[in-house]
PDB file of C-alpha atoms in Angstrom:
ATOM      1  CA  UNK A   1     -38.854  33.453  23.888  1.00 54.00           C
ATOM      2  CA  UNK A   2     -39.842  31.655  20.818  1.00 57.00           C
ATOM      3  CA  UNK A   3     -37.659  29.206  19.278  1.00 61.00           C
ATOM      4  CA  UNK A   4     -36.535  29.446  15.932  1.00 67.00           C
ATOM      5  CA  UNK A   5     -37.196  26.851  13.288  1.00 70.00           C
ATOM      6  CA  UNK A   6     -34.519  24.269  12.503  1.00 69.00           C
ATOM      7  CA  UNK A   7     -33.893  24.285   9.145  1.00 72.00           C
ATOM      8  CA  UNK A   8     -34.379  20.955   6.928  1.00 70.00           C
ATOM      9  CA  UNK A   9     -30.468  20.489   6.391  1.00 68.00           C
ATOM     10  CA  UNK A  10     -29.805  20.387  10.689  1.00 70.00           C
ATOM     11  CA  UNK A  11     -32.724  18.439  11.322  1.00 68.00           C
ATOM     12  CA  UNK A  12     -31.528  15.848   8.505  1.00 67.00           C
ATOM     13  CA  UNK A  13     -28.173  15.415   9.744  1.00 69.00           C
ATOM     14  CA  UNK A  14     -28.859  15.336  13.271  1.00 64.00           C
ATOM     15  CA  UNK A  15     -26.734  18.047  14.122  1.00 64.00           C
ATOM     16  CA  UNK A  16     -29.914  19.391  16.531  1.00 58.00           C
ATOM     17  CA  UNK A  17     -32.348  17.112  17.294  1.00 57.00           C
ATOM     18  CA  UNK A  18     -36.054  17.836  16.185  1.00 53.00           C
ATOM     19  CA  UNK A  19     -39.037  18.133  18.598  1.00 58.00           C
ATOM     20  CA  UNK A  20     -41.061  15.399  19.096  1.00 56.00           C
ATOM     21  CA  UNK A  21     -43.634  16.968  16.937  1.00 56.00           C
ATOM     22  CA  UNK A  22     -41.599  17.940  13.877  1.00 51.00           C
ATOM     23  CA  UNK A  23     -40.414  14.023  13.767  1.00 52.00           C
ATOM     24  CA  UNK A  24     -42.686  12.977  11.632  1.00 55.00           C
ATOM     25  CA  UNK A  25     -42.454  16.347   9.509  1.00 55.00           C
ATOM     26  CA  UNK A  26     -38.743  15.633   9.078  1.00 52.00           C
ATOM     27  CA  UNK A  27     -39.679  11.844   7.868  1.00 59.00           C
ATOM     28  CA  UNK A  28     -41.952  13.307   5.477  1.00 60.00           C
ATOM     29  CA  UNK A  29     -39.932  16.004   4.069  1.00 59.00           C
ATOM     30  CA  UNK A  30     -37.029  13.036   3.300  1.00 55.00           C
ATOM     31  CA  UNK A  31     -39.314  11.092   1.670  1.00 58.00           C
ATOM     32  CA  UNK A  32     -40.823  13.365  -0.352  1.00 55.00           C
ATOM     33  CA  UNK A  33     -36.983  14.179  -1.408  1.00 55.00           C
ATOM     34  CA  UNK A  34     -36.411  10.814  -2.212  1.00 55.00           C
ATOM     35  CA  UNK A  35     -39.292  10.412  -4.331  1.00 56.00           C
ATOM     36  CA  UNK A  36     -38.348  13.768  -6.533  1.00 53.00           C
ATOM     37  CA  UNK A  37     -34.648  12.425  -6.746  1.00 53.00           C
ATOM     38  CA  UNK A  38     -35.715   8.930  -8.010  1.00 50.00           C
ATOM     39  CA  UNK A  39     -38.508  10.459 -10.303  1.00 50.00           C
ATOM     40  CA  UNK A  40     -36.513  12.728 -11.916  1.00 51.00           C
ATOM     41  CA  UNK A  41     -33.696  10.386 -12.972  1.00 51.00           C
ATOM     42  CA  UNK A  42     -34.048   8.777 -16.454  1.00 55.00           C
ATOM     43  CA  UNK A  43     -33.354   5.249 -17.189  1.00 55.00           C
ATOM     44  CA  UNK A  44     -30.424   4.715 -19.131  1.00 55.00           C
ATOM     45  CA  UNK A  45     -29.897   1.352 -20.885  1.00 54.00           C
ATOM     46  CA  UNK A  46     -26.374   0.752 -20.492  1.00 51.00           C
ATOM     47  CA  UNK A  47     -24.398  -1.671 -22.762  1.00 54.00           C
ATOM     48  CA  UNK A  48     -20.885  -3.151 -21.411  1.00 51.00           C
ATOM     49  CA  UNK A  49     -17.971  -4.387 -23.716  1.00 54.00           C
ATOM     50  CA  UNK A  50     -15.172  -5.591 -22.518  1.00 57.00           C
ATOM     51  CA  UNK A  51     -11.975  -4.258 -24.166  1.00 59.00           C
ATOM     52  CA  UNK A  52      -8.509  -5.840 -24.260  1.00 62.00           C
ATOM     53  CA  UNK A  53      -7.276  -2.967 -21.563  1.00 59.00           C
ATOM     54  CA  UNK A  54     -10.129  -4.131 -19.414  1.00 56.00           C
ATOM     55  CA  UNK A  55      -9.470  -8.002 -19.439  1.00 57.00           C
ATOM     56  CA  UNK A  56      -5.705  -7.124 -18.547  1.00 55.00           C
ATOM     57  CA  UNK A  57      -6.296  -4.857 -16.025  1.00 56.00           C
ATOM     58  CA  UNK A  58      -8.285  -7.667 -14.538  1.00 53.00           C
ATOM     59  CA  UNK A  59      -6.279 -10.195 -15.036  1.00 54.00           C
ATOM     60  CA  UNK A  60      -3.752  -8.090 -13.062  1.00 51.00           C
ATOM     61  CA  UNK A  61      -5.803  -7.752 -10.429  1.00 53.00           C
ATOM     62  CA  UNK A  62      -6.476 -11.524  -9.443  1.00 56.00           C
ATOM     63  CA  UNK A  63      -2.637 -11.852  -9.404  1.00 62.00           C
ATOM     64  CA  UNK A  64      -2.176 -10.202  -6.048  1.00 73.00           C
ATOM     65  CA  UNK A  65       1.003  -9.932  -4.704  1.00 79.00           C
ATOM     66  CA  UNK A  66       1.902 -10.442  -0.642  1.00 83.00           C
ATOM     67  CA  UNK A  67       3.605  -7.358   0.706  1.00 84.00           C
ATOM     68  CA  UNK A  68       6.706  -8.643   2.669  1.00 87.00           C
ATOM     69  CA  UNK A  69       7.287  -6.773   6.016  1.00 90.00           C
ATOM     70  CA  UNK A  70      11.026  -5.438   6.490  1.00 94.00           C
ATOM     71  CA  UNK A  71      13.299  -3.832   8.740  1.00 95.00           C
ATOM     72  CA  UNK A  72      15.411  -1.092   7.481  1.00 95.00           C
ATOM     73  CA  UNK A  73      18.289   0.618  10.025  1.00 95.00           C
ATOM     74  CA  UNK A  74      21.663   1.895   9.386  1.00 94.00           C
ATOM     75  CA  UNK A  75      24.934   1.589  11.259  1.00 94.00           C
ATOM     76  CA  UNK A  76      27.814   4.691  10.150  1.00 93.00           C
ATOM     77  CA  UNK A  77      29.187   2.764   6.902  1.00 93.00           C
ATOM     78  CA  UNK A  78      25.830   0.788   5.532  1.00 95.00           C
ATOM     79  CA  UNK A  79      21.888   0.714   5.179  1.00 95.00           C
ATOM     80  CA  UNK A  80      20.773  -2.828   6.223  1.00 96.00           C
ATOM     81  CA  UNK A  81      17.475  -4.329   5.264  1.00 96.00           C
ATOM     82  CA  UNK A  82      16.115  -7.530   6.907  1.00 97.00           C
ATOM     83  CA  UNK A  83      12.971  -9.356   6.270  1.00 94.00           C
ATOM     84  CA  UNK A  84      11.883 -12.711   6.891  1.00 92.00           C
ATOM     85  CA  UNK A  85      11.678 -15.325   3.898  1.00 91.00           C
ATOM     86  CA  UNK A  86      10.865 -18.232   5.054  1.00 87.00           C
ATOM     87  CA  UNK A  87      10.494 -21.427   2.962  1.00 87.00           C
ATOM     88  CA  UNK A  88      11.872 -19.327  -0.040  1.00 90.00           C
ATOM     89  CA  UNK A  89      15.634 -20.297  -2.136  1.00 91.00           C
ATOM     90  CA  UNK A  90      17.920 -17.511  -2.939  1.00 92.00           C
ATOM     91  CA  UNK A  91      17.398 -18.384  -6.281  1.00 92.00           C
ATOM     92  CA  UNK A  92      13.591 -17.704  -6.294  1.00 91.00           C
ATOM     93  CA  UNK A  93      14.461 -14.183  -4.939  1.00 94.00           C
ATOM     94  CA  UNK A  94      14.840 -11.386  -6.861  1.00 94.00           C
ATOM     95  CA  UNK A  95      16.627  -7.877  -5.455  1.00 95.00           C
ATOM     96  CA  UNK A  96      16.835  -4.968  -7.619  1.00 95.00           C
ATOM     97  CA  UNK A  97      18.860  -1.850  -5.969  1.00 94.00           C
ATOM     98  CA  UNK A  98      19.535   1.512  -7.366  1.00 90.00           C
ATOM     99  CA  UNK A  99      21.409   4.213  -5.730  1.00 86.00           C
ATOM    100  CA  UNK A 100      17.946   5.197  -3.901  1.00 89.00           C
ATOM    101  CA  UNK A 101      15.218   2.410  -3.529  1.00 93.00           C
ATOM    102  CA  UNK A 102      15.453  -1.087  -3.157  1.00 95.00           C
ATOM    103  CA  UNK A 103      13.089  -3.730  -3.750  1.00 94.00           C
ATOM    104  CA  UNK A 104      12.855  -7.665  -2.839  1.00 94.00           C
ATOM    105  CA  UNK A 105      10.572  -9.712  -4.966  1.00 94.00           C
ATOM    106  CA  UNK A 106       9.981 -13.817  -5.271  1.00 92.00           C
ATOM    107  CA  UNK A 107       7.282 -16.715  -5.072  1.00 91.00           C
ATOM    108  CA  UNK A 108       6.674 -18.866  -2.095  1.00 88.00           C
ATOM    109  CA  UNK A 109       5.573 -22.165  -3.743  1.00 86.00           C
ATOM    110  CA  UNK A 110       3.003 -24.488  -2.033  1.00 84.00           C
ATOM    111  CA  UNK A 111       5.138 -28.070  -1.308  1.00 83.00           C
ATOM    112  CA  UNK A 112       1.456 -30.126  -0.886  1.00 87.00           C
ATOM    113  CA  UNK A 113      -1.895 -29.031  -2.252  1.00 89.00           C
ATOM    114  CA  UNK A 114      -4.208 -29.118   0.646  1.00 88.00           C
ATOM    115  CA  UNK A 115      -8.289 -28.954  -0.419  1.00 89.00           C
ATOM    116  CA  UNK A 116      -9.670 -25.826   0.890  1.00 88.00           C
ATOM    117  CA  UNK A 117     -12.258 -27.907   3.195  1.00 90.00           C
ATOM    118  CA  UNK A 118      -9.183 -29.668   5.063  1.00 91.00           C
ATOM    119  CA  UNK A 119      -7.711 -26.237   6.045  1.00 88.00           C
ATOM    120  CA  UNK A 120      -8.673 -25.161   9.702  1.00 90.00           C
ATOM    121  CA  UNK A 121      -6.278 -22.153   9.542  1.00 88.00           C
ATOM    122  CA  UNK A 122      -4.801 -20.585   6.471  1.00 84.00           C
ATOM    123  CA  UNK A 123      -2.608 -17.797   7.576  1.00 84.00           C
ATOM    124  CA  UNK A 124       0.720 -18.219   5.384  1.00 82.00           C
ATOM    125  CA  UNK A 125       0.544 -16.584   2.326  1.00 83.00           C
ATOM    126  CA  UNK A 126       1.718 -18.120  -0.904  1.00 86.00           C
ATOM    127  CA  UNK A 127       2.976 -17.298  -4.355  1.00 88.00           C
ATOM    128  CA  UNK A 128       4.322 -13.927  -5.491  1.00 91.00           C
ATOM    129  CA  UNK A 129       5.470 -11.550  -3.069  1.00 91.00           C
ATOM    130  CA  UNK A 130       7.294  -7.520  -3.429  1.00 91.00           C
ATOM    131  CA  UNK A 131       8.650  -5.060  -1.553  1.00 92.00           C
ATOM    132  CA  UNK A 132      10.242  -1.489  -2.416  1.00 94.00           C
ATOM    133  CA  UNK A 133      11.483   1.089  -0.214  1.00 94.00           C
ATOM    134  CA  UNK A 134      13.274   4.592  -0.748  1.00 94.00           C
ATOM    135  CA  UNK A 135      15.881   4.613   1.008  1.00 93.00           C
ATOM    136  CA  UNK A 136      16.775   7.747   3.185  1.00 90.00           C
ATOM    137  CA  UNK A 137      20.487   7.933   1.824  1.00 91.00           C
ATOM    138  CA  UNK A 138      22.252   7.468  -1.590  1.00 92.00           C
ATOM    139  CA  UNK A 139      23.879   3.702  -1.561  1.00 93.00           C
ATOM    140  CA  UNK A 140      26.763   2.032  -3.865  1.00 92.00           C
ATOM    141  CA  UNK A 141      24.552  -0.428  -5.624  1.00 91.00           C
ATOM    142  CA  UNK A 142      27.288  -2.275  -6.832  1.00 92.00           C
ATOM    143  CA  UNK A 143      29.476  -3.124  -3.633  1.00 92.00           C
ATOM    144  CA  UNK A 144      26.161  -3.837  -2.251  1.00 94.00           C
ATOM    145  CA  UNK A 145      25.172  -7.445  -1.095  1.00 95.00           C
ATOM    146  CA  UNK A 146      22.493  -9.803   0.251  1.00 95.00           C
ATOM    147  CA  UNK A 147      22.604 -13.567   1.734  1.00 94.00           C
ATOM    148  CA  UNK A 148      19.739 -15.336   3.212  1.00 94.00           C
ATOM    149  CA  UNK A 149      20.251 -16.949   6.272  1.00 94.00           C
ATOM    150  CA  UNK A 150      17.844 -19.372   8.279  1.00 93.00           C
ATOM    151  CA  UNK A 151      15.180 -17.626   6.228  1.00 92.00           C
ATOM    152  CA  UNK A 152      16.006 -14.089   7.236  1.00 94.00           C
ATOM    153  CA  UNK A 153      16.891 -11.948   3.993  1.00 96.00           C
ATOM    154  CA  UNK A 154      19.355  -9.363   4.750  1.00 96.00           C
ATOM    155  CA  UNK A 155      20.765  -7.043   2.481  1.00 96.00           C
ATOM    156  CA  UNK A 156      23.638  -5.185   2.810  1.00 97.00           C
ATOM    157  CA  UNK A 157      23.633  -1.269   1.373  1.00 96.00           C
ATOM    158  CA  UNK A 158      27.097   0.729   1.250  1.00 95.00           C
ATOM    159  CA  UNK A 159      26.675   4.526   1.807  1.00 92.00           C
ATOM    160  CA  UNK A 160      27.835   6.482  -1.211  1.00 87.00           C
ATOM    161  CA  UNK A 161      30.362   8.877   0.350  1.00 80.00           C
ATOM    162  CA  UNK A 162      30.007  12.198  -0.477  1.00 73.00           C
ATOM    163  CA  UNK A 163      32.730  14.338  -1.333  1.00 65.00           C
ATOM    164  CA  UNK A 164      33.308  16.057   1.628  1.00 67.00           C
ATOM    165  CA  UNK A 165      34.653  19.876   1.764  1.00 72.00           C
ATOM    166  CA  UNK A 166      38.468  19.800   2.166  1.00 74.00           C
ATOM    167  CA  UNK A 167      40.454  23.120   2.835  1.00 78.00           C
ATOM    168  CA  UNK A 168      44.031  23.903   1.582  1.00 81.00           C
ATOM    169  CA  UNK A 169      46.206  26.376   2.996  1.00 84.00           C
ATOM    170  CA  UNK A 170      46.594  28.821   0.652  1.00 87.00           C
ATOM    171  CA  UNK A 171      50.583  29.774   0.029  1.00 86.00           C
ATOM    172  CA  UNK A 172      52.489  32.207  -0.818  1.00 86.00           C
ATOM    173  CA  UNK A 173      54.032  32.465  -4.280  1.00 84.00           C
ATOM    174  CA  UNK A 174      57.545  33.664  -4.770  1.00 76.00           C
TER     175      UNK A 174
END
């Protein structure tokens, strides 16, 4: 029973592997392919200006921002979020809450600058850091409240309370 060829795309990929005798076919066909593809490409002589958008957009980008790490959990009355914040003040901390997302930002400053050759470790991350979340219920953003504690944040979140269904006896009118 003969075997039928293996067609250029399968041998390529690896899918089936060739014969010992078609290896060097298979070499030949890819760089014969290669060639054609890099032949039949025309030079382009590109030029690169830098617009304003650009050199923002940069800008932005070397200004990371640390990504805190939170807890988020809920008791019957409240959402609570917790996250640890150490070696921040309260009033470096910013926390913006609407009825549906939260989110924590602030700046860990540096207290001694410390040359890059000293360092044998650098783990702790410095300067700005953010956080949102969507919450999974609707909260009161204005009885809500947050206090920072031994450098765990924790912010309170009120559940809005729905208006429940009420029924009414329905009476009779004289």
């Amino acid at each position: 029973m003969p075997k039928e060829k293996q067609s250029f795309l399968e041998r390529l990929t690896g899918s089936i592997k060739p014969e010992p005798e078609e290896s060097e076919s298979v070499e030949m066909e890819v760089a014969v392919a290669k060639k054609n593809f890099v032949e039949e490409r025309p030079r382009e002589k590109v030029i690169v200006k830098e617009i304003p958008a650009m050199k923002k957009e940069r800008t932005w980008m070397e200004e990371a921002e640390g990504q805190l790490t939170i807890d988020v959990y809920q008791t019957p009355s409240e959402i609570i979020i917790k996250s640890t914040i150490a070696g921040v003040k309260p009033e470096d901390l910013d926390v913006a809450i609407t009825n549906d997302m939260v989110t924590v930002k602030g700046r860990r400053m540096k207290d001694e600058e410390v040359s890059q050759d000293d360092y044998y470790y650098q783990e702790c991350y410095w300067g700005s850091f953010s956080r949102s979340v969507i919450l999974p219920v609707e909260v009161e953003a204005e009885k809500s409240k947050a206090t920072l504690r031994n450098g765990i944040l924790t912010v309170h979140l009120p559940k809005l309370e729905r208006i429940k269904t009420k029924k009414i006896q329905v009476q009779e009118e004289e």
